[in-house]
Coordinates of C-alpha atoms in Angstrom, one line a residue:
Chain Z
M555 CA -45.3 -103.5 -15.1
S556 CA -44.9 -100.5 -17.4
I557 CA -46.8 -99.9 -20.7
V558 CA -43.6 -100.5 -22.6
G559 CA -43.1 -103.9 -20.9
I560 CA -46.7 -104.9 -21.5
T561 CA -46.4 -103.9 -25.2
I562 CA -43.1 -105.8 -25.7
A563 CA -44.6 -108.9 -24.0
A564 CA -47.7 -108.7 -26.2
V565 CA -45.6 -108.4 -29.4
V566 CA -43.4 -111.4 -28.4
L567 CA -46.5 -113.5 -27.5
G568 CA -48.1 -112.5 -30.8
I569 CA -45.0 -113.5 -32.8
L570 CA -44.8 -116.8 -30.9
G571 CA -48.5 -117.4 -31.4
F572 CA -48.3 -116.8 -35.1
A573 CA -45.2 -119.1 -35.4
T574 CA -47.0 -121.8 -33.5
W575 CA -50.1 -121.5 -35.7
R576 CA -47.9 -121.8 -38.8
R577 CA -45.5 -124.5 -37.6
P578 CA -47.1 -126.2 -34.5
R579 CA -44.7 -129.2 -34.3
L580 CA -41.6 -127.1 -34.8
M581 CA -42.6 -124.5 -32.2
G582 CA -43.7 -127.3 -29.9
T583 CA -40.2 -128.9 -30.2
I584 CA -38.2 -125.7 -29.9
L585 CA -40.2 -123.8 -27.2
W586 CA -43.4 -125.2 -25.7
S587 CA -41.8 -128.5 -24.7
L588 CA -39.3 -126.7 -22.6
V589 CA -41.9 -124.6 -20.9
A590 CA -44.1 -127.6 -20.3
A591 CA -41.1 -129.6 -19.0
I592 CA -40.1 -126.9 -16.5
L593 CA -43.7 -126.5 -15.2
L594 CA -44.4 -130.2 -15.1
V595 CA -41.2 -130.8 -13.1
C596 CA -42.2 -128.0 -10.7
A597 CA -45.7 -129.3 -10.2
S598 CA -44.3 -132.8 -9.6
I599 CA -42.0 -131.5 -6.9
V600 CA -44.9 -129.7 -5.3
L601 CA -47.2 -132.8 -5.5
T602 CA -44.9 -135.6 -4.5
P603 CA -44.5 -136.5 -0.8
G604 CA -41.2 -136.8 0.9
E605 CA -38.3 -134.7 2.1
L606 CA -38.0 -131.4 0.3
L607 CA -34.4 -131.6 -1.0
T608 CA -34.8 -135.2 -2.1
R609 CA -37.8 -134.3 -4.1
I610 CA -36.1 -131.3 -5.7
I611 CA -33.0 -133.3 -6.6
F612 CA -34.6 -136.5 -7.8
I613 CA -37.3 -135.0 -9.9
T614 CA -35.0 -132.3 -11.4
F615 CA -32.6 -135.1 -12.2
F616 CA -35.2 -136.4 -14.7
S617 CA -36.0 -133.1 -16.3
P618 CA -33.8 -133.5 -19.4
I619 CA -35.6 -136.9 -20.1
V620 CA -39.0 -135.2 -19.7
W621 CA -37.9 -132.4 -22.0
V622 CA -36.6 -134.8 -24.7
G623 CA -39.8 -136.9 -24.4
L624 CA -42.0 -133.9 -24.9
M625 CA -40.0 -132.8 -27.9
F626 CA -40.2 -136.2 -29.4
W627 CA -43.9 -136.4 -28.8
C628 CA -44.5 -133.2 -30.9
Y629 CA -43.3 -135.1 -34.0
Y630 CA -44.4 -138.6 -33.0
D631 CA -48.1 -137.9 -32.5
K632 CA -50.2 -138.3 -35.6
R633 CA -52.2 -135.1 -34.9
Q634 CA -50.0 -132.0 -34.6
W635 CA -52.5 -129.9 -32.6
R636 CA -53.1 -132.8 -30.2
A637 CA -49.5 -132.9 -29.2
V638 CA -49.0 -129.1 -29.0
G639 CA -52.4 -128.6 -27.4
S640 CA -51.5 -131.1 -24.7
L641 CA -48.3 -129.2 -23.9
F642 CA -50.4 -126.1 -23.3
V643 CA -52.9 -128.0 -21.1
L644 CA -50.0 -129.6 -19.2
S645 CA -48.4 -126.2 -18.6
I646 CA -51.6 -124.6 -17.5
A647 CA -52.5 -127.5 -15.2
S648 CA -49.0 -127.4 -13.7
I649 CA -49.3 -123.6 -13.0
G650 CA -52.6 -124.3 -11.4
V651 CA -51.1 -127.0 -9.1
I652 CA -48.2 -124.7 -8.1
I653 CA -50.5 -121.8 -7.3
V654 CA -53.1 -123.8 -5.4
S655 CA -50.4 -125.6 -3.4
G656 CA -48.7 -122.4 -2.4
P657 CA -44.9 -122.1 -1.7
I658 CA -43.4 -125.3 -0.4
A659 CA -40.5 -123.8 1.7
Chain B
M372 CA -54.8 -149.2 -34.8
A373 CA -52.4 -147.2 -37.1
T374 CA -52.6 -147.9 -40.8
D375 CA -49.5 -148.5 -42.9
V376 CA -49.7 -145.0 -44.3
E377 CA -49.9 -143.5 -40.8
T378 CA -47.0 -145.6 -39.6
Q379 CA -45.0 -144.5 -42.7
D380 CA -45.9 -140.9 -42.1
R381 CA -44.8 -141.1 -38.5
R382 CA -41.6 -142.8 -39.4
K383 CA -40.9 -140.0 -41.9
R384 CA -41.7 -137.3 -39.4
V385 CA -39.3 -138.9 -36.8
Y386 CA -36.7 -139.3 -39.5
D387 CA -37.0 -135.6 -40.5
L388 CA -36.7 -134.6 -36.8
H389 CA -33.5 -136.7 -36.6
S390 CA -32.2 -135.3 -39.8
W391 CA -33.0 -131.6 -39.1
S392 CA -31.9 -131.6 -35.5
G393 CA -28.7 -133.2 -36.7
I394 CA -28.0 -130.7 -39.6
C395 CA -29.0 -127.6 -37.6
L396 CA -26.9 -128.4 -34.5
G397 CA -24.7 -131.3 -35.6
L398 CA -21.6 -129.1 -36.0
I399 CA -22.0 -127.7 -32.5
V400 CA -22.5 -131.2 -31.1
F401 CA -19.3 -132.2 -32.9
V402 CA -17.5 -129.2 -31.4
V403 CA -18.6 -130.0 -27.8
V404 CA -17.9 -133.8 -28.1
F405 CA -14.5 -133.4 -29.7
S406 CA -13.3 -130.7 -27.2
G407 CA -14.3 -133.1 -24.5
C408 CA -11.4 -135.4 -25.6
I409 CA -8.8 -133.0 -24.2
A410 CA -11.0 -131.8 -21.3
L411 CA -11.0 -135.4 -20.0
F412 CA -7.2 -135.2 -19.3
R413 CA -7.1 -131.8 -17.7
A414 CA -5.7 -133.0 -14.5
E415 CA -3.0 -135.2 -16.2
L416 CA -2.0 -132.5 -18.7
Q417 CA -1.4 -129.7 -16.1
T418 CA 2.2 -130.7 -15.3
W419 CA 2.9 -131.3 -19.0
A420 CA 1.7 -127.8 -19.8
D421 CA 3.6 -126.1 -17.0
P422 CA 7.1 -127.3 -16.3
A423 CA 7.2 -125.2 -13.1
R424 CA 4.8 -127.8 -11.6
R425 CA 7.0 -130.8 -12.3
L426 CA 8.2 -130.8 -8.7
D427 CA 9.3 -133.7 -6.6
L428 CA 6.6 -134.7 -4.2
A429 CA 8.2 -135.0 -0.7
A430 CA 7.4 -138.3 1.2
N431 CA 6.6 -136.1 4.3
P432 CA 5.5 -132.7 2.9
A433 CA 6.7 -129.7 4.8
P434 CA 4.3 -128.1 7.3
I435 CA 2.0 -125.5 5.6
H436 CA -0.3 -124.2 8.3
D437 CA 1.7 -121.2 9.5
V438 CA 2.8 -120.4 5.9
F439 CA -0.9 -120.4 4.8
D440 CA -2.0 -118.3 7.7
D441 CA 0.8 -115.7 7.1
W442 CA -0.2 -115.6 3.4
I443 CA -3.9 -115.0 4.2
V444 CA -2.9 -112.2 6.6
G445 CA -0.7 -110.7 4.0
V446 CA -3.1 -110.7 1.0
S447 CA -6.2 -109.7 3.1
E448 CA -4.5 -106.7 4.8
G449 CA -7.2 -106.7 7.4
K450 CA -10.1 -106.8 5.0
E451 CA -12.9 -109.5 5.2
V452 CA -11.9 -113.0 3.9
T453 CA -15.1 -114.4 2.4
F454 CA -13.7 -117.8 1.4
S455 CA -10.4 -119.6 1.5
S456 CA -9.2 -123.1 0.5
L457 CA -6.0 -125.2 0.5
S458 CA -5.3 -128.1 -1.8
F459 CA -3.0 -130.7 -0.5
P460 CA -0.2 -132.3 -2.7
S461 CA -0.9 -135.3 -4.8
A462 CA 0.9 -137.3 -7.5
S463 CA -0.7 -135.2 -10.3
D464 CA -0.3 -131.9 -8.5
P465 CA 2.9 -132.2 -6.3
Y466 CA 2.5 -128.9 -4.5
Y467 CA 0.2 -127.0 -2.1
A468 CA -2.2 -124.6 -3.7
G469 CA -4.0 -121.8 -1.8
F470 CA -6.9 -119.7 -2.8
V471 CA -8.6 -116.8 -1.0
N472 CA -11.4 -114.4 -1.8
V473 CA -11.1 -111.0 -0.1
R474 CA -13.8 -108.3 -0.1
D475 CA -12.2 -104.9 -0.9
E476 CA -13.3 -101.4 0.3
E477 CA -15.9 -101.2 -2.6
G478 CA -17.4 -104.5 -1.7
K479 CA -15.9 -106.2 -4.7
I480 CA -14.5 -109.8 -4.3
V481 CA -10.8 -110.0 -5.2
S482 CA -9.2 -113.5 -5.6
H483 CA -5.7 -114.5 -4.8
Q484 CA -3.8 -117.7 -5.5
Q485 CA -0.5 -119.1 -4.4
R486 CA 1.5 -122.4 -4.7
W487 CA 4.1 -123.8 -2.3
D488 CA 6.5 -126.7 -2.9
T489 CA 6.4 -129.7 -0.6
Q490 CA 10.1 -129.8 0.3
T491 CA 10.4 -126.4 2.0
A492 CA 7.0 -124.9 1.7
A493 CA 8.6 -122.1 -0.4
E494 CA 6.4 -120.1 -2.7
F495 CA 6.9 -120.7 -6.4
E496 CA 5.3 -118.9 -9.4
A497 CA 3.4 -121.2 -11.7
R498 CA 2.2 -120.3 -15.1
Q499 CA -1.2 -118.7 -15.4
A500 CA -4.0 -120.8 -17.0
G501 CA -3.2 -121.6 -20.6
A502 CA -4.3 -124.0 -23.4
V503 CA -5.3 -126.9 -21.2
R504 CA -7.5 -124.7 -19.1
W505 CA -8.9 -123.0 -22.2
L506 CA -9.8 -126.3 -23.9
Y507 CA -11.5 -127.5 -20.7
D508 CA -13.5 -124.2 -20.4
F509 CA -14.3 -124.3 -24.1
H510 CA -15.8 -127.8 -23.7
R511 CA -17.8 -126.8 -20.6
E512 CA -18.9 -123.3 -21.5
L513 CA -17.8 -122.7 -25.1
G514 CA -15.7 -119.8 -23.7
W515 CA -19.0 -117.8 -23.8
P516 CA -18.1 -114.1 -23.4
K517 CA -19.1 -112.2 -20.3
V518 CA -20.9 -109.5 -22.3
L519 CA -23.4 -112.2 -23.5
G520 CA -24.0 -113.7 -20.1
G521 CA -20.7 -115.4 -19.4
R522 CA -20.1 -119.0 -18.1
Q523 CA -23.6 -119.7 -16.8
I524 CA -25.2 -119.1 -20.3
G525 CA -22.3 -120.9 -22.0
R526 CA -22.9 -123.9 -19.7
G527 CA -26.6 -123.9 -20.4
L528 CA -25.9 -123.8 -24.2
V529 CA -23.6 -126.9 -23.9
G530 CA -26.4 -128.5 -21.8
I531 CA -28.8 -127.9 -24.7
V532 CA -26.4 -129.6 -27.0
G533 CA -26.6 -132.6 -24.7
V534 CA -30.4 -132.5 -24.9
I535 CA -30.3 -132.3 -28.7
L536 CA -27.9 -135.2 -28.8
M537 CA -30.4 -137.2 -26.6
L538 CA -33.2 -136.3 -29.1
S539 CA -31.0 -137.4 -32.1
I540 CA -30.2 -140.7 -30.4
L541 CA -33.9 -141.3 -29.6
T542 CA -35.1 -140.5 -33.1
G543 CA -32.2 -142.4 -34.6
I544 CA -33.2 -145.5 -32.7
I545 CA -36.9 -145.2 -33.6
T546 CA -36.0 -144.6 -37.3
H547 CA -33.9 -147.7 -37.7
R548 CA -36.2 -150.7 -37.8
K549 CA -33.6 -153.4 -38.7
M550 CA -31.2 -152.7 -35.9
M551 CA -29.8 -156.2 -35.5
K552 CA -29.1 -156.4 -39.2
E553 CA -27.6 -152.9 -39.3
F554 CA -25.1 -153.9 -36.5
F555 CA -23.1 -155.8 -39.1
T556 CA -23.9 -154.1 -42.4
M557 CA -20.9 -152.2 -44.0
R558 CA -21.2 -151.8 -47.7
Y559 CA -17.8 -150.4 -48.6
T560 CA -17.8 -151.3 -52.3
R561 CA -21.1 -149.6 -53.0
S562 CA -21.8 -145.8 -53.3
V563 CA -20.2 -143.1 -51.2
R564 CA -23.5 -142.3 -49.6
L565 CA -24.1 -146.0 -48.6
K566 CA -20.6 -146.2 -47.2
W567 CA -21.1 -143.1 -45.0
Q568 CA -24.6 -144.2 -44.1
D569 CA -23.5 -147.7 -42.9
T570 CA -20.6 -146.2 -41.0
H571 CA -22.9 -143.7 -39.3
K572 CA -25.3 -146.5 -38.3
V573 CA -22.8 -149.1 -37.3
L574 CA -20.8 -146.7 -35.2
G575 CA -24.0 -145.3 -33.7
L576 CA -25.3 -148.7 -32.7
W577 CA -22.2 -150.1 -31.2
S578 CA -21.4 -146.9 -29.2
L579 CA -25.1 -146.4 -28.2
P580 CA -24.6 -147.0 -24.4
F581 CA -21.8 -144.5 -24.2
S582 CA -23.7 -142.0 -26.3
V583 CA -26.8 -142.2 -24.2
M584 CA -24.7 -141.9 -21.0
I585 CA -22.6 -139.0 -22.2
S586 CA -25.5 -137.0 -23.6
F587 CA -27.6 -137.4 -20.5
T588 CA -24.8 -136.5 -18.1
G589 CA -23.8 -133.6 -20.3
A590 CA -27.4 -132.3 -20.5
F591 CA -27.7 -132.7 -16.7
L592 CA -24.5 -130.8 -15.9
G593 CA -25.3 -128.0 -18.3
V594 CA -29.0 -127.6 -18.4
V595 CA -30.0 -128.5 -14.8
A596 CA -27.5 -126.0 -13.4
L597 CA -29.4 -123.3 -15.4
L598 CA -32.9 -124.6 -14.8
L599 CA -32.6 -125.5 -11.1
P600 CA -32.7 -121.9 -9.9
V601 CA -35.7 -121.2 -12.2
M602 CA -37.6 -124.3 -11.0
T603 CA -36.7 -123.5 -7.4
L604 CA -38.0 -120.0 -7.8
I605 CA -41.3 -121.3 -9.2
V606 CA -41.7 -123.9 -6.5
V607 CA -41.2 -121.5 -3.6
Q608 CA -43.0 -118.7 -5.5
G609 CA -40.1 -116.3 -4.9
D610 CA -39.4 -117.0 -1.2
T611 CA -35.8 -118.2 -1.8
E612 CA -34.6 -116.9 1.6
Q613 CA -36.9 -119.4 3.4
L614 CA -35.8 -122.2 1.2
V615 CA -32.1 -121.4 1.7
K616 CA -32.7 -121.4 5.5
K617 CA -34.6 -124.7 5.4
L618 CA -31.9 -126.4 3.4
G619 CA -29.2 -125.1 5.7
L620 CA -27.4 -123.4 2.8
G621 CA -27.1 -120.0 4.3
P622 CA -23.8 -118.3 5.2
Q623 CA -22.3 -119.2 8.6
D624 CA -22.5 -116.3 11.0
K625 CA -19.2 -115.1 12.5
A626 CA -18.8 -115.3 16.3
G627 CA -16.5 -112.3 16.2
V628 CA -13.9 -114.0 18.5
A629 CA -10.4 -114.5 17.0
V630 CA -8.9 -117.9 17.8
E631 CA -6.1 -120.1 16.6
M632 CA -7.2 -122.4 13.8
L633 CA -6.9 -126.2 13.8
S634 CA -3.6 -127.2 12.2
L635 CA -4.1 -127.9 8.4
D636 CA -1.1 -130.2 8.6
E637 CA -3.1 -132.3 11.1
V638 CA -6.1 -132.3 8.7
R639 CA -3.9 -133.5 5.8
T640 CA -2.7 -136.5 7.7
K641 CA -6.2 -137.8 8.7
R642 CA -7.9 -140.2 6.3
H643 CA -11.6 -140.6 5.8
S644 CA -12.9 -142.9 8.5
N645 CA -15.1 -145.0 6.2
T646 CA -13.3 -145.1 2.9
D647 CA -9.7 -144.5 4.1
L648 CA -9.3 -141.9 1.3
P649 CA -6.6 -139.2 2.0
A650 CA -7.7 -135.6 2.3
S651 CA -7.3 -133.8 -1.0
S652 CA -8.3 -130.3 0.0
V653 CA -10.0 -128.2 2.6
S654 CA -12.5 -125.3 2.1
I655 CA -12.5 -122.9 5.0
T656 CA -15.3 -120.6 6.2
N657 CA -14.7 -117.8 8.7
W658 CA -10.9 -118.3 8.9
G659 CA -9.5 -117.0 12.2
D660 CA -12.9 -116.9 13.9
Q661 CA -14.3 -119.2 16.6
S662 CA -17.1 -120.2 14.2
A663 CA -14.7 -121.4 11.5
V664 CA -15.7 -124.5 9.6
Y665 CA -13.4 -126.8 7.6
E666 CA -15.1 -128.7 4.7
V667 CA -12.5 -131.5 4.1
L668 CA -12.7 -133.1 0.7
Y669 CA -11.5 -136.7 0.1
K670 CA -11.2 -137.1 -3.7
S671 CA -12.2 -140.6 -5.0
D672 CA -10.6 -142.0 -8.1
D673 CA -12.3 -145.4 -8.1
K674 CA -15.9 -144.7 -7.1
L675 CA -18.9 -143.0 -8.7
I676 CA -18.5 -140.0 -6.5
Y677 CA -16.2 -137.0 -7.0
Y678 CA -15.3 -136.8 -3.4
Q679 CA -16.4 -137.7 0.1
Q680 CA -16.9 -134.7 2.4
K681 CA -16.6 -134.0 6.1
R682 CA -17.5 -130.9 8.1
I683 CA -15.4 -130.2 11.2
S684 CA -14.9 -127.3 13.5
G685 CA -12.0 -125.2 12.3
V686 CA -11.0 -124.7 15.9
T687 CA -11.4 -128.0 17.7
G688 CA -11.7 -130.5 14.8
E689 CA -15.0 -131.9 16.2
P690 CA -17.3 -133.3 13.5
L691 CA -20.2 -131.1 12.6
P692 CA -23.6 -132.2 11.2
A693 CA -23.6 -132.6 7.4
T694 CA -25.7 -130.1 5.5
P695 CA -28.7 -131.6 3.6
L696 CA -26.6 -131.4 0.3
Q697 CA -23.8 -133.5 1.9
E698 CA -25.9 -136.3 3.4
Q699 CA -25.2 -139.7 1.9
N700 CA -28.7 -140.4 0.8
A701 CA -29.9 -141.9 -2.5
A702 CA -30.7 -138.5 -4.1
N703 CA -27.3 -137.0 -3.4
R704 CA -25.5 -140.2 -4.4
T705 CA -27.4 -140.3 -7.7
V706 CA -26.6 -136.6 -8.5
G707 CA -23.0 -137.1 -7.2
A708 CA -22.4 -139.9 -9.7
V709 CA -23.2 -137.7 -12.8
A710 CA -19.9 -135.8 -12.9
P711 CA -17.6 -138.9 -12.4
L712 CA -19.6 -140.7 -15.1
H713 CA -19.2 -137.8 -17.5
Y714 CA -15.5 -137.2 -16.8
A715 CA -14.4 -140.8 -16.3
T716 CA -12.8 -140.1 -12.9
F717 CA -13.7 -143.5 -11.4
G718 CA -11.8 -146.0 -13.5
G719 CA -8.2 -144.7 -13.9
I720 CA -6.4 -143.7 -17.1
A721 CA -7.5 -146.8 -19.1
L722 CA -11.1 -145.7 -18.7
K723 CA -10.3 -142.2 -19.9
F724 CA -8.6 -143.6 -23.0
L725 CA -11.7 -145.7 -23.7
Y726 CA -13.8 -142.6 -23.3
V727 CA -11.6 -140.8 -25.8
V728 CA -12.0 -143.5 -28.4
L729 CA -15.8 -143.5 -27.9
A730 CA -15.9 -139.7 -28.0
I731 CA -14.0 -139.6 -31.3
I732 CA -16.5 -142.2 -32.6
L733 CA -19.4 -140.0 -31.6
S734 CA -17.7 -137.0 -33.3
V735 CA -17.3 -139.1 -36.5
I736 CA -21.0 -140.1 -36.3
T737 CA -22.2 -136.5 -36.1
A738 CA -19.8 -135.4 -38.9
F739 CA -20.9 -138.3 -41.1
G740 CA -24.5 -137.4 -40.5
N741 CA -23.9 -133.9 -41.9
L742 CA -22.0 -135.3 -44.9
M743 CA -24.8 -137.8 -45.6
W744 CA -27.3 -134.9 -45.6
L745 CA -25.1 -133.0 -48.1
E746 CA -24.5 -136.1 -50.2
R747 CA -28.2 -136.6 -50.7
R748 CA -28.6 -133.1 -52.0
L749 CA -25.5 -132.9 -54.1
Y750 CA -25.7 -136.3 -55.7
G751 CA -29.3 -137.4 -54.9
N752 CA -32.7 -136.0 -55.7
E753 CA -33.3 -134.1 -52.4
G754 CA -33.1 -130.4 -51.7
N755 CA -34.4 -127.3 -53.4
R756 CA -31.2 -125.1 -53.4
S757 CA -28.5 -124.8 -56.0
E758 CA -25.5 -127.1 -56.2
A759 CA -23.2 -124.1 -55.5
F760 CA -25.1 -123.6 -52.2
Y761 CA -24.6 -127.2 -51.0
R762 CA -21.0 -127.2 -52.1
R763 CA -20.3 -124.1 -50.0
L764 CA -22.1 -125.8 -47.1
G765 CA -19.9 -128.8 -47.6
R766 CA -16.7 -126.7 -47.5
F767 CA -18.0 -125.0 -44.4
T768 CA -18.6 -128.4 -42.8
V769 CA -15.1 -129.6 -43.7
G770 CA -13.5 -126.4 -42.4
T771 CA -15.4 -126.5 -39.1
V772 CA -14.9 -130.2 -38.5
M773 CA -11.2 -130.3 -39.5
G774 CA -10.4 -126.8 -38.1
L775 CA -11.1 -127.8 -34.6
P776 CA -8.5 -130.6 -34.3
V777 CA -5.9 -128.4 -36.0
A778 CA -6.7 -125.5 -33.6
T779 CA -6.6 -127.9 -30.6
A780 CA -3.2 -129.2 -31.5
G781 CA -1.9 -125.8 -32.6
V782 CA -3.0 -124.0 -29.4
L783 CA -1.2 -126.6 -27.2
A784 CA 2.0 -126.0 -29.2
Y785 CA 1.4 -122.2 -29.0
D786 CA 1.0 -122.4 -25.2
L787 CA 4.3 -124.3 -24.9
M788 CA 6.1 -121.7 -26.9
Y789 CA 4.4 -118.6 -25.5
T790 CA 6.9 -116.0 -24.1
G791 CA 4.6 -113.0 -23.5
A792 CA 3.3 -111.6 -20.2
E793 CA 1.8 -114.3 -17.9
A794 CA -1.3 -112.1 -17.2
A795 CA -2.1 -112.2 -21.0
R796 CA -1.4 -115.9 -21.5
Y797 CA -5.1 -117.1 -21.3
N798 CA -6.5 -114.4 -23.6
S799 CA -3.6 -114.9 -26.0
V800 CA -4.3 -118.7 -26.1
I801 CA -8.0 -118.0 -26.9
A802 CA -7.0 -115.6 -29.7
A803 CA -4.6 -118.2 -31.2
F804 CA -7.2 -120.9 -31.0
F805 CA -9.8 -119.0 -33.0
I806 CA -7.3 -117.5 -35.4
I807 CA -6.1 -121.1 -36.3
W808 CA -9.6 -122.4 -36.6
F809 CA -10.9 -119.6 -38.8
A810 CA -7.8 -119.8 -40.9
I811 CA -8.5 -123.5 -41.6
L812 CA -12.1 -122.6 -42.3
A813 CA -11.1 -119.9 -44.7
L814 CA -8.8 -122.3 -46.5
A815 CA -11.5 -124.9 -46.7
M816 CA -13.9 -122.5 -48.3
V817 CA -11.5 -121.9 -51.2
I818 CA -10.1 -125.4 -51.8
R819 CA -12.3 -127.0 -54.4
N820 CA -11.3 -130.6 -53.7
Q821 CA -12.8 -131.3 -50.3
Y822 CA -11.2 -134.8 -50.1
W823 CA -7.8 -133.3 -50.6
A824 CA -8.5 -130.6 -48.1
T825 CA -9.7 -133.1 -45.4
R826 CA -6.7 -135.3 -45.9
G827 CA -4.4 -132.3 -45.7
F828 CA -5.9 -130.9 -42.6
M829 CA -5.8 -134.3 -40.9
A830 CA -2.1 -134.7 -41.8
L831 CA -1.5 -131.2 -40.4
T832 CA -3.2 -132.2 -37.1
G833 CA -1.1 -135.3 -36.9
A834 CA 2.1 -133.5 -37.6
I835 CA 1.5 -130.9 -34.9
F836 CA 0.5 -133.5 -32.3
A837 CA 3.6 -135.5 -33.2
L838 CA 5.8 -132.4 -32.8
L839 CA 4.5 -131.5 -29.3
P840 CA 6.9 -133.9 -27.5
V841 CA 9.8 -132.5 -29.6
I842 CA 8.9 -128.9 -28.8
N843 CA 8.5 -129.8 -25.1
G844 CA 11.9 -131.6 -25.0
I845 CA 13.7 -128.8 -26.8
L846 CA 12.2 -126.0 -24.8
Y847 CA 12.4 -127.6 -21.3
G848 CA 15.4 -129.9 -21.7
E849 CA 13.5 -133.1 -20.8
F850 CA 12.3 -135.5 -23.5
F851 CA 9.6 -138.0 -22.7
W852 CA 12.0 -141.0 -22.3
Q853 CA 13.7 -139.0 -19.5
A854 CA 10.5 -137.7 -17.9
I855 CA 8.8 -141.2 -17.7
S856 CA 11.4 -142.5 -15.3
T857 CA 11.1 -139.5 -13.0
K858 CA 8.6 -138.8 -10.2
H859 CA 6.6 -136.5 -12.4
S860 CA 6.1 -139.0 -15.2
N861 CA 2.6 -137.5 -16.1
A862 CA 4.4 -135.1 -18.4
G863 CA 6.4 -137.9 -20.1
W864 CA 3.3 -140.0 -20.7
A865 CA 1.4 -137.0 -22.0
D866 CA 4.2 -136.6 -24.6
V867 CA 4.0 -140.3 -25.5
S868 CA 0.2 -140.0 -25.9
F869 CA 0.6 -137.0 -28.2
L870 CA 3.3 -138.8 -30.3
I871 CA 1.1 -141.9 -30.7
T872 CA -2.0 -139.7 -31.5
G873 CA 0.1 -137.7 -34.1
L874 CA 1.4 -140.8 -35.8
L875 CA -2.0 -142.5 -35.9
T876 CA -3.6 -139.4 -37.4
L877 CA -0.9 -139.2 -40.0
G878 CA -1.4 -142.8 -40.8
V879 CA -5.2 -142.3 -41.2
S880 CA -4.7 -139.3 -43.4
A881 CA -2.4 -141.3 -45.7
L882 CA -5.2 -143.8 -46.2
M883 CA -7.8 -141.3 -47.0
P884 CA -8.9 -140.8 -50.7
T885 CA -7.8 -137.7 -52.5
R886 CA -10.9 -137.5 -54.7
R887 CA -14.5 -138.7 -54.7
V888 CA -14.7 -142.4 -55.7
E889 CA -17.2 -142.9 -58.5
T890 CA -20.4 -144.6 -57.5
Q891 CA -20.3 -148.4 -58.2
R892 CA -23.8 -149.6 -58.7
K893 CA -24.5 -153.3 -58.9
P894 CA -25.7 -154.1 -62.4
R895 CA -29.4 -154.9 -62.2
A896 CA -30.2 -158.5 -63.2
A897 CA -33.2 -159.2 -65.5
K898 CA -35.1 -161.0 -62.7
D899 CA -34.9 -157.9 -60.4
Y900 CA -36.9 -155.9 -62.9
R901 CA -40.3 -154.9 -61.6
P902 CA -42.8 -153.0 -63.7
S903 CA -43.9 -149.7 -62.3
L904 CA -46.9 -149.8 -60.0
V905 CA -48.2 -146.5 -61.2
P906 CA -50.8 -147.0 -63.9
G907 CA -50.0 -145.3 -67.2
E908 CA -46.4 -144.7 -66.3

């Protein structure tokens, strides 16, 4: 990755981080819930047993519901940082599961 | 255990989420939902929109195989044919329709289309895609321009609208504690805000099952199509080639031996062995080669599946193993039910009309939600901006909401009367659509009385819809009472539907108020008085 690319990525992450610090529930709803939903669905596909295509289809089928549930949780939870923090933890844990399990094809 | 204050705070947060997701994206939700009303009838409106397609369907359609083969040879001119398909005649599409992709010298894919009548298999020129196709594309992809990502991005955005609608429904349900009471509460004689609020709640509650279904299926069709490649890439950690091979989705290798293809006329006459459905179309891979495969589709109009599918050898007709995506397992059946549920293809024309009524109700719910938000700020004690700001926002809302129906009706009329070059028809229709819509929006921004503006725009919509059958009859010499009794009655019934829609809309506009009705508050009785609970106040 070039220096320019790294710089742009750092700036974007900085802006997102600042926005999350100022408005955690809003950023959780707009962005982090989507990231967590995608990674959670991927980790679920990796972890669940069964025929590959069936897992991909069935679990992806529920991805809009997972996404909406996570968005709702950002505003439902009494503690704003508990909800948003949990999204980060879920995302990191999902990445860990995907990396440790290796490619499933 | 949550205290009362915590419960109240939570309810307020959820209400704010409902309110803000609605106000930020409510107009886009309205646009997608309303445009779906016409998209539902795409198949039925095709012969209405294009008189060249109002052909008589022969009881025994003329053979097409040799004609189709000659056509492919003619358009390909020896170059590689990457894909071809043939649609068989049906009541709604009484002609053969061929499609072929050819790779040119530069490696670019060039598409060709042709139609043949069923009496003599003679070629005929049909109109290029027009208003009906545009309204369908607008609903599915917002007509998203290629320079900004094209159809895929547009489809994803429409899917996000479905997700936001799901969120609004969930937060709306959580916010309303007295749902059973609200099912039957309509306070028409009270304030304007209460009238809109009760309408919003009652319509929302009664149409809840439909709203949940349409939002989820819309979100799935839009968002999952965008996210599935991303998720697949993550899961296989980039090794997509291996995944494609494992799922049997890779291209079929050519044998390099030229042979005669299995007769497409024979394929047309064979029904599906399990369901007895007639063949509706066939997609062909490796036409003219020993390895040719026919994917025969049997369209279903009374089941929760778009079509049944069978793979056969394009040479011998022997059945081939189904690909993993074609197997009739629970996963494929579940996903296969989403599109029929969304587009109401499983219950006939009556079901589609029910969907239209419910979709209009959902459009009204989103529009009223926006108006309630504005009402609280213009005539209540909420909001920090000036009155002028909220009035401009109100005019913008009226212009957007009422401009879409006018543009929809207007562009259907425009397409009927279009006399320009066929190649430019589609782009011309798009231009006309947005010009009409923005013209109404501009008018709405300058008209001070928004009630009068709304009534006027609704009357204009009704008038245009009611005139569509007249324009159709004058231009093409066949009025609806003549068309209904012919074999291509779809066009006649489409005219009847437009006439009824137009007259109903005119009737509703006549009943609408021309000015804001003053608030009528119930006089407070002496016994209702309660002293303030705040000390010292």
